[in-house]
Amino acid sequence: GRIYWSTGDKGIHVKTKDGREFNYPGEGGVFRIEPDGSGFEVFAHGLRNPQELAFDEFGNLFTVDNDGDFGDKERVHYVVEGTDSGWRMHYQYRSDKAWAQLAGYNPWLAENLWKPQQSDQPAYLTPSLANYSAGPIGFEYNPGTALSDRFSHTFFLAESSKQISALRFEPTGAGFKMLDPQVVLTGPFI
């Protein structure tokens, strides 16, 4: 019954009427509130630019996050309360080779923070489920009430490459894994 929304990586700074302060500079995130506007929370942070949020019928929250535009890939996330997905806006400014030589390394790339779970990733990071997409622009879920049985319990991802992919997730341990995605529609969308 709560309202959820997201924002990109220009930073989070919210001060509530009751004096609570939420400060995540250079990070995007997912927020939630009660329908009457009370109870503001930062549900998750460390996202770059999550393109829409979609719940399955069990209340599991997923999103597809944009990449940093310098060799990394877009990330599919299972968004869990309190998680940090690792992105910081200043990583993007360490992508230029000349700047990178002056500023040092780019942790996003050097430490593979953008990749799905790997043994050498920092413990604070909640890794993505998969790297997929070429510019997410929309994300929705069909619990089985629309379309044919073939697309029951399926997420649909619209991409700037003018295609729509069908994504499914399967529970594994405390999370999920992405099953084989399928492109289901291509063409010039208007």
PDB file of N, CA and C in Angstrom, residues 51-65 74-79 116 127-133 136 138-143 150-158 165-182:
ATOM      1  N   GLN A  51      15.390   2.928 -14.520  1.00  0.00           N
ATOM      2  CA  GLN A  51      14.309   3.201 -15.463  1.00  0.00           C
ATOM      3  C   GLN A  51      13.057   2.427 -15.081  1.00  0.00           C
ATOM      4  N   GLU A  52      12.266   3.030 -14.280  1.00  0.00           N
ATOM      5  CA  GLU A  52      11.002   2.505 -13.795  1.00  0.00           C
ATOM      6  C   GLU A  52      11.209   1.347 -12.822  1.00  0.00           C
ATOM      7  N   LEU A  53      10.257   1.219 -11.948  1.00  0.00           N
ATOM      8  CA  LEU A  53      10.247   0.163 -10.941  1.00  0.00           C
ATOM      9  C   LEU A  53       9.089  -0.767 -11.260  1.00  0.00           C
ATOM     10  N   ALA A  54       9.287  -2.057 -11.059  1.00  0.00           N
ATOM     11  CA  ALA A  54       8.214  -3.013 -11.312  1.00  0.00           C
ATOM     12  C   ALA A  54       8.226  -4.091 -10.229  1.00  0.00           C
ATOM     13  N   PHE A  55       7.053  -4.314  -9.653  1.00  0.00           N
ATOM     14  CA  PHE A  55       6.869  -5.366  -8.650  1.00  0.00           C
ATOM     15  C   PHE A  55       6.278  -6.596  -9.311  1.00  0.00           C
ATOM     16  N   ASP A  56       6.665  -7.777  -8.834  1.00  0.00           N
ATOM     17  CA  ASP A  56       5.937  -8.981  -9.215  1.00  0.00           C
ATOM     18  C   ASP A  56       4.767  -9.161  -8.242  1.00  0.00           C
ATOM     19  N   GLU A  57       3.989 -10.199  -8.413  1.00  0.00           N
ATOM     20  CA  GLU A  57       2.794 -10.379  -7.579  1.00  0.00           C
ATOM     21  C   GLU A  57       3.119 -10.740  -6.134  1.00  0.00           C
ATOM     22  N   PHE A  58       4.377 -11.026  -5.839  1.00  0.00           N
ATOM     23  CA  PHE A  58       4.791 -11.351  -4.478  1.00  0.00           C
ATOM     24  C   PHE A  58       5.428 -10.161  -3.762  1.00  0.00           C
ATOM     25  N   GLY A  59       5.469  -9.010  -4.422  1.00  0.00           N
ATOM     26  CA  GLY A  59       6.033  -7.809  -3.821  1.00  0.00           C
ATOM     27  C   GLY A  59       7.530  -7.652  -4.012  1.00  0.00           C
ATOM     28  N   ASN A  60       8.140  -8.497  -4.832  1.00  0.00           N
ATOM     29  CA  ASN A  60       9.562  -8.356  -5.142  1.00  0.00           C
ATOM     30  C   ASN A  60       9.733  -7.215  -6.138  1.00  0.00           C
ATOM     31  N   LEU A  61      10.688  -6.340  -5.877  1.00  0.00           N
ATOM     32  CA  LEU A  61      10.890  -5.133  -6.671  1.00  0.00           C
ATOM     33  C   LEU A  61      12.111  -5.283  -7.569  1.00  0.00           C
ATOM     34  N   PHE A  62      11.938  -4.928  -8.843  1.00  0.00           N
ATOM     35  CA  PHE A  62      13.010  -4.998  -9.832  1.00  0.00           C
ATOM     36  C   PHE A  62      13.098  -3.680 -10.591  1.00  0.00           C
ATOM     37  N   THR A  63      14.290  -3.399 -11.130  1.00  0.00           N
ATOM     38  CA  THR A  63      14.486  -2.248 -12.002  1.00  0.00           C
ATOM     39  C   THR A  63      15.652  -2.545 -12.930  1.00  0.00           C
ATOM     40  N   VAL A  64      15.779  -1.729 -13.981  1.00  0.00           N
ATOM     41  CA  VAL A  64      16.931  -1.786 -14.880  1.00  0.00           C
ATOM     42  C   VAL A  64      17.582  -0.415 -14.823  1.00  0.00           C
ATOM     43  N   ASP A  65      18.878  -0.409 -14.524  1.00  0.00           N
ATOM     44  CA  ASP A  65      19.637   0.811 -14.272  1.00  0.00           C
ATOM     45  C   ASP A  65      20.570   1.106 -15.450  1.00  0.00           C
ATOM     46  N   GLU A  74      24.485  -1.817 -18.699  1.00  0.00           N
ATOM     47  CA  GLU A  74      23.293  -1.600 -17.878  1.00  0.00           C
ATOM     48  C   GLU A  74      23.085  -2.796 -16.959  1.00  0.00           C
ATOM     49  N   ARG A  75      22.435  -2.516 -15.814  1.00  0.00           N
ATOM     50  CA  ARG A  75      22.306  -3.548 -14.789  1.00  0.00           C
ATOM     51  C   ARG A  75      20.835  -3.818 -14.464  1.00  0.00           C
ATOM     52  N   VAL A  76      20.496  -5.079 -14.347  1.00  0.00           N
ATOM     53  CA  VAL A  76      19.171  -5.507 -13.899  1.00  0.00           C
ATOM     54  C   VAL A  76      19.291  -5.784 -12.407  1.00  0.00           C
ATOM     55  N   HIS A  77      18.398  -5.153 -11.614  1.00  0.00           N
ATOM     56  CA  HIS A  77      18.483  -5.263 -10.157  1.00  0.00           C
ATOM     57  C   HIS A  77      17.230  -5.860  -9.537  1.00  0.00           C
ATOM     58  N   TYR A  78      17.451  -6.694  -8.553  1.00  0.00           N
ATOM     59  CA  TYR A  78      16.444  -7.060  -7.571  1.00  0.00           C
ATOM     60  C   TYR A  78      16.686  -6.060  -6.443  1.00  0.00           C
ATOM     61  N   VAL A  79      15.752  -5.156  -6.221  1.00  0.00           N
ATOM     62  CA  VAL A  79      15.940  -4.046  -5.288  1.00  0.00           C
ATOM     63  C   VAL A  79      15.397  -4.453  -3.922  1.00  0.00           C
ATOM     64  N   PRO A 116      27.659  -8.413 -12.297  1.00  0.00           N
ATOM     65  CA  PRO A 116      26.944  -9.273 -11.336  1.00  0.00           C
ATOM     66  C   PRO A 116      27.923  -9.853 -10.320  1.00  0.00           C
ATOM     67  N   PRO A 127      25.246  -6.539  -5.610  1.00  0.00           N
ATOM     68  CA  PRO A 127      25.460  -6.597  -7.056  1.00  0.00           C
ATOM     69  C   PRO A 127      24.161  -6.801  -7.831  1.00  0.00           C
ATOM     70  N   SER A 128      24.252  -6.490  -9.103  1.00  0.00           N
ATOM     71  CA  SER A 128      23.103  -6.676  -9.982  1.00  0.00           C
ATOM     72  C   SER A 128      22.873  -8.167 -10.249  1.00  0.00           C
ATOM     73  N   LEU A 129      21.696  -8.472 -10.811  1.00  0.00           N
ATOM     74  CA  LEU A 129      21.400  -9.850 -11.210  1.00  0.00           C
ATOM     75  C   LEU A 129      22.093 -10.196 -12.513  1.00  0.00           C
ATOM     76  N   ALA A 130      22.147  -9.189 -13.407  1.00  0.00           N
ATOM     77  CA  ALA A 130      22.695  -9.422 -14.737  1.00  0.00           C
ATOM     78  C   ALA A 130      23.013  -8.082 -15.379  1.00  0.00           C
ATOM     79  N   ASN A 131      23.855  -8.146 -16.402  1.00  0.00           N
ATOM     80  CA  ASN A 131      24.071  -6.994 -17.270  1.00  0.00           C
ATOM     81  C   ASN A 131      23.254  -7.258 -18.528  1.00  0.00           C
ATOM     82  N   TYR A 132      22.354  -6.330 -18.828  1.00  0.00           N
ATOM     83  CA  TYR A 132      21.486  -6.518 -19.981  1.00  0.00           C
ATOM     84  C   TYR A 132      20.917  -5.174 -20.384  1.00  0.00           C
ATOM     85  N   SER A 133      20.752  -4.981 -21.666  1.00  0.00           N
ATOM     86  CA  SER A 133      20.079  -3.830 -22.241  1.00  0.00           C
ATOM     87  C   SER A 133      21.064  -2.911 -22.934  1.00  0.00           C
ATOM     88  N   PRO A 136      17.826   1.260 -21.247  1.00  0.00           N
ATOM     89  CA  PRO A 136      16.449   1.007 -20.814  1.00  0.00           C
ATOM     90  C   PRO A 136      15.636   2.299 -20.803  1.00  0.00           C
ATOM     91  N   GLY A 138      11.868   1.847 -20.350  1.00  0.00           N
ATOM     92  CA  GLY A 138      10.598   1.481 -19.736  1.00  0.00           C
ATOM     93  C   GLY A 138      10.647   0.053 -19.238  1.00  0.00           C
ATOM     94  N   PHE A 139       9.881  -0.229 -18.180  1.00  0.00           N
ATOM     95  CA  PHE A 139       9.951  -1.546 -17.550  1.00  0.00           C
ATOM     96  C   PHE A 139       8.614  -1.813 -16.871  1.00  0.00           C
ATOM     97  N   GLU A 140       7.961  -2.913 -17.223  1.00  0.00           N
ATOM     98  CA  GLU A 140       6.644  -3.261 -16.678  1.00  0.00           C
ATOM     99  C   GLU A 140       6.566  -4.755 -16.438  1.00  0.00           C
ATOM    100  N   TYR A 141       5.566  -5.158 -15.636  1.00  0.00           N
ATOM    101  CA  TYR A 141       5.376  -6.563 -15.296  1.00  0.00           C
ATOM    102  C   TYR A 141       3.973  -7.020 -15.665  1.00  0.00           C
ATOM    103  N   ASN A 142       3.877  -8.215 -16.248  1.00  0.00           N
ATOM    104  CA  ASN A 142       2.596  -8.854 -16.533  1.00  0.00           C
ATOM    105  C   ASN A 142       2.448 -10.062 -15.609  1.00  0.00           C
ATOM    106  N   PRO A 143       1.576  -9.961 -14.585  1.00  0.00           N
ATOM    107  CA  PRO A 143       1.412 -11.081 -13.651  1.00  0.00           C
ATOM    108  C   PRO A 143       0.613 -12.249 -14.225  1.00  0.00           C
ATOM    109  N   ARG A 150       2.025 -17.508 -22.648  1.00  0.00           N
ATOM    110  CA  ARG A 150       3.461 -17.446 -22.952  1.00  0.00           C
ATOM    111  C   ARG A 150       4.141 -16.311 -22.192  1.00  0.00           C
ATOM    112  N   PHE A 151       3.427 -15.208 -21.977  1.00  0.00           N
ATOM    113  CA  PHE A 151       4.009 -14.042 -21.326  1.00  0.00           C
ATOM    114  C   PHE A 151       3.494 -13.817 -19.911  1.00  0.00           C
ATOM    115  N   SER A 152       2.901 -14.850 -19.337  1.00  0.00           N
ATOM    116  CA  SER A 152       2.469 -14.775 -17.948  1.00  0.00           C
ATOM    117  C   SER A 152       3.699 -14.713 -17.042  1.00  0.00           C
ATOM    118  N   HIS A 153       3.637 -13.888 -15.992  1.00  0.00           N
ATOM    119  CA  HIS A 153       4.735 -13.748 -15.034  1.00  0.00           C
ATOM    120  C   HIS A 153       6.035 -13.307 -15.730  1.00  0.00           C
ATOM    121  N   THR A 154       5.900 -12.291 -16.567  1.00  0.00           N
ATOM    122  CA  THR A 154       7.012 -11.807 -17.386  1.00  0.00           C
ATOM    123  C   THR A 154       7.156 -10.296 -17.240  1.00  0.00           C
ATOM    124  N   PHE A 155       8.396  -9.835 -17.147  1.00  0.00           N
ATOM    125  CA  PHE A 155       8.707  -8.416 -17.184  1.00  0.00           C
ATOM    126  C   PHE A 155       9.010  -8.036 -18.625  1.00  0.00           C
ATOM    127  N   PHE A 156       8.654  -6.810 -19.003  1.00  0.00           N
ATOM    128  CA  PHE A 156       8.940  -6.312 -20.336  1.00  0.00           C
ATOM    129  C   PHE A 156       9.810  -5.068 -20.224  1.00  0.00           C
ATOM    130  N   LEU A 157      10.904  -5.080 -20.978  1.00  0.00           N
ATOM    131  CA  LEU A 157      11.866  -3.983 -20.967  1.00  0.00           C
ATOM    132  C   LEU A 157      11.899  -3.327 -22.341  1.00  0.00           C
ATOM    133  N   ALA A 158      11.529  -2.048 -22.401  1.00  0.00           N
ATOM    134  CA  ALA A 158      11.662  -1.265 -23.629  1.00  0.00           C
ATOM    135  C   ALA A 158      13.036  -0.615 -23.614  1.00  0.00           C
ATOM    136  N   SER A 165      12.167  -6.486 -24.782  1.00  0.00           N
ATOM    137  CA  SER A 165      12.598  -7.814 -24.359  1.00  0.00           C
ATOM    138  C   SER A 165      11.703  -8.320 -23.244  1.00  0.00           C
ATOM    139  N   ALA A 166      11.508  -9.630 -23.233  1.00  0.00           N
ATOM    140  CA  ALA A 166      10.776 -10.306 -22.163  1.00  0.00           C
ATOM    141  C   ALA A 166      11.814 -10.888 -21.201  1.00  0.00           C
ATOM    142  N   LEU A 167      11.681 -10.544 -19.912  1.00  0.00           N
ATOM    143  CA  LEU A 167      12.617 -11.006 -18.886  1.00  0.00           C
ATOM    144  C   LEU A 167      11.860 -11.798 -17.824  1.00  0.00           C
ATOM    145  N   ARG A 168      12.470 -12.867 -17.387  1.00  0.00           N
ATOM    146  CA  ARG A 168      11.916 -13.657 -16.281  1.00  0.00           C
ATOM    147  C   ARG A 168      13.013 -13.874 -15.250  1.00  0.00           C
ATOM    148  N   PHE A 169      12.581 -13.991 -14.008  1.00  0.00           N
ATOM    149  CA  PHE A 169      13.513 -14.195 -12.911  1.00  0.00           C
ATOM    150  C   PHE A 169      13.096 -15.423 -12.131  1.00  0.00           C
ATOM    151  N   GLU A 170      14.087 -16.155 -11.638  1.00  0.00           N
ATOM    152  CA  GLU A 170      13.829 -17.363 -10.864  1.00  0.00           C
ATOM    153  C   GLU A 170      14.478 -17.204  -9.496  1.00  0.00           C
ATOM    154  N   PRO A 171      13.757 -17.534  -8.423  1.00  0.00           N
ATOM    155  CA  PRO A 171      14.368 -17.439  -7.087  1.00  0.00           C
ATOM    156  C   PRO A 171      15.591 -18.347  -6.967  1.00  0.00           C
ATOM    157  N   THR A 172      16.605 -17.821  -6.309  1.00  0.00           N
ATOM    158  CA  THR A 172      17.792 -18.609  -6.000  1.00  0.00           C
ATOM    159  C   THR A 172      18.353 -18.081  -4.688  1.00  0.00           C
ATOM    160  N   GLY A 173      18.386 -18.899  -3.662  1.00  0.00           N
ATOM    161  CA  GLY A 173      18.815 -18.457  -2.342  1.00  0.00           C
ATOM    162  C   GLY A 173      17.940 -17.317  -1.854  1.00  0.00           C
ATOM    163  N   ALA A 174      18.570 -16.235  -1.388  1.00  0.00           N
ATOM    164  CA  ALA A 174      17.825 -15.068  -0.909  1.00  0.00           C
ATOM    165  C   ALA A 174      17.559 -14.068  -2.025  1.00  0.00           C
ATOM    166  N   GLY A 175      17.890 -14.415  -3.263  1.00  0.00           N
ATOM    167  CA  GLY A 175      17.717 -13.487  -4.378  1.00  0.00           C
ATOM    168  C   GLY A 175      17.088 -14.153  -5.579  1.00  0.00           C
ATOM    169  N   PHE A 176      17.505 -13.694  -6.727  1.00  0.00           N
ATOM    170  CA  PHE A 176      16.971 -14.179  -7.994  1.00  0.00           C
ATOM    171  C   PHE A 176      18.089 -14.295  -9.001  1.00  0.00           C
ATOM    172  N   LYS A 177      17.833 -15.047 -10.048  1.00  0.00           N
ATOM    173  CA  LYS A 177      18.698 -15.031 -11.217  1.00  0.00           C
ATOM    174  C   LYS A 177      17.813 -14.760 -12.429  1.00  0.00           C
ATOM    175  N   MET A 178      18.400 -14.094 -13.406  1.00  0.00           N
ATOM    176  CA  MET A 178      17.659 -13.794 -14.625  1.00  0.00           C
ATOM    177  C   MET A 178      17.773 -14.977 -15.568  1.00  0.00           C
ATOM    178  N   LEU A 179      16.629 -15.415 -16.079  1.00  0.00           N
ATOM    179  CA  LEU A 179      16.623 -16.490 -17.058  1.00  0.00           C
ATOM    180  C   LEU A 179      16.909 -15.890 -18.430  1.00  0.00           C
ATOM    181  N   ASP A 180      16.972 -16.699 -19.450  1.00  0.00           N
ATOM    182  CA  ASP A 180      17.315 -16.225 -20.790  1.00  0.00           C
ATOM    183  C   ASP A 180      16.305 -15.193 -21.292  1.00  0.00           C
ATOM    184  N   PRO A 181      16.766 -13.948 -21.492  1.00  0.00           N
ATOM    185  CA  PRO A 181      15.854 -12.926 -22.026  1.00  0.00           C
ATOM    186  C   PRO A 181      15.558 -13.185 -23.499  1.00  0.00           C
ATOM    187  N   GLN A 182      14.406 -12.712 -23.929  1.00  0.00           N
ATOM    188  CA  GLN A 182      14.002 -12.885 -25.334  1.00  0.00           C
ATOM    189  C   GLN A 182      13.545 -11.548 -25.891  1.00  0.00           C
TER     190      GLN A 182
END
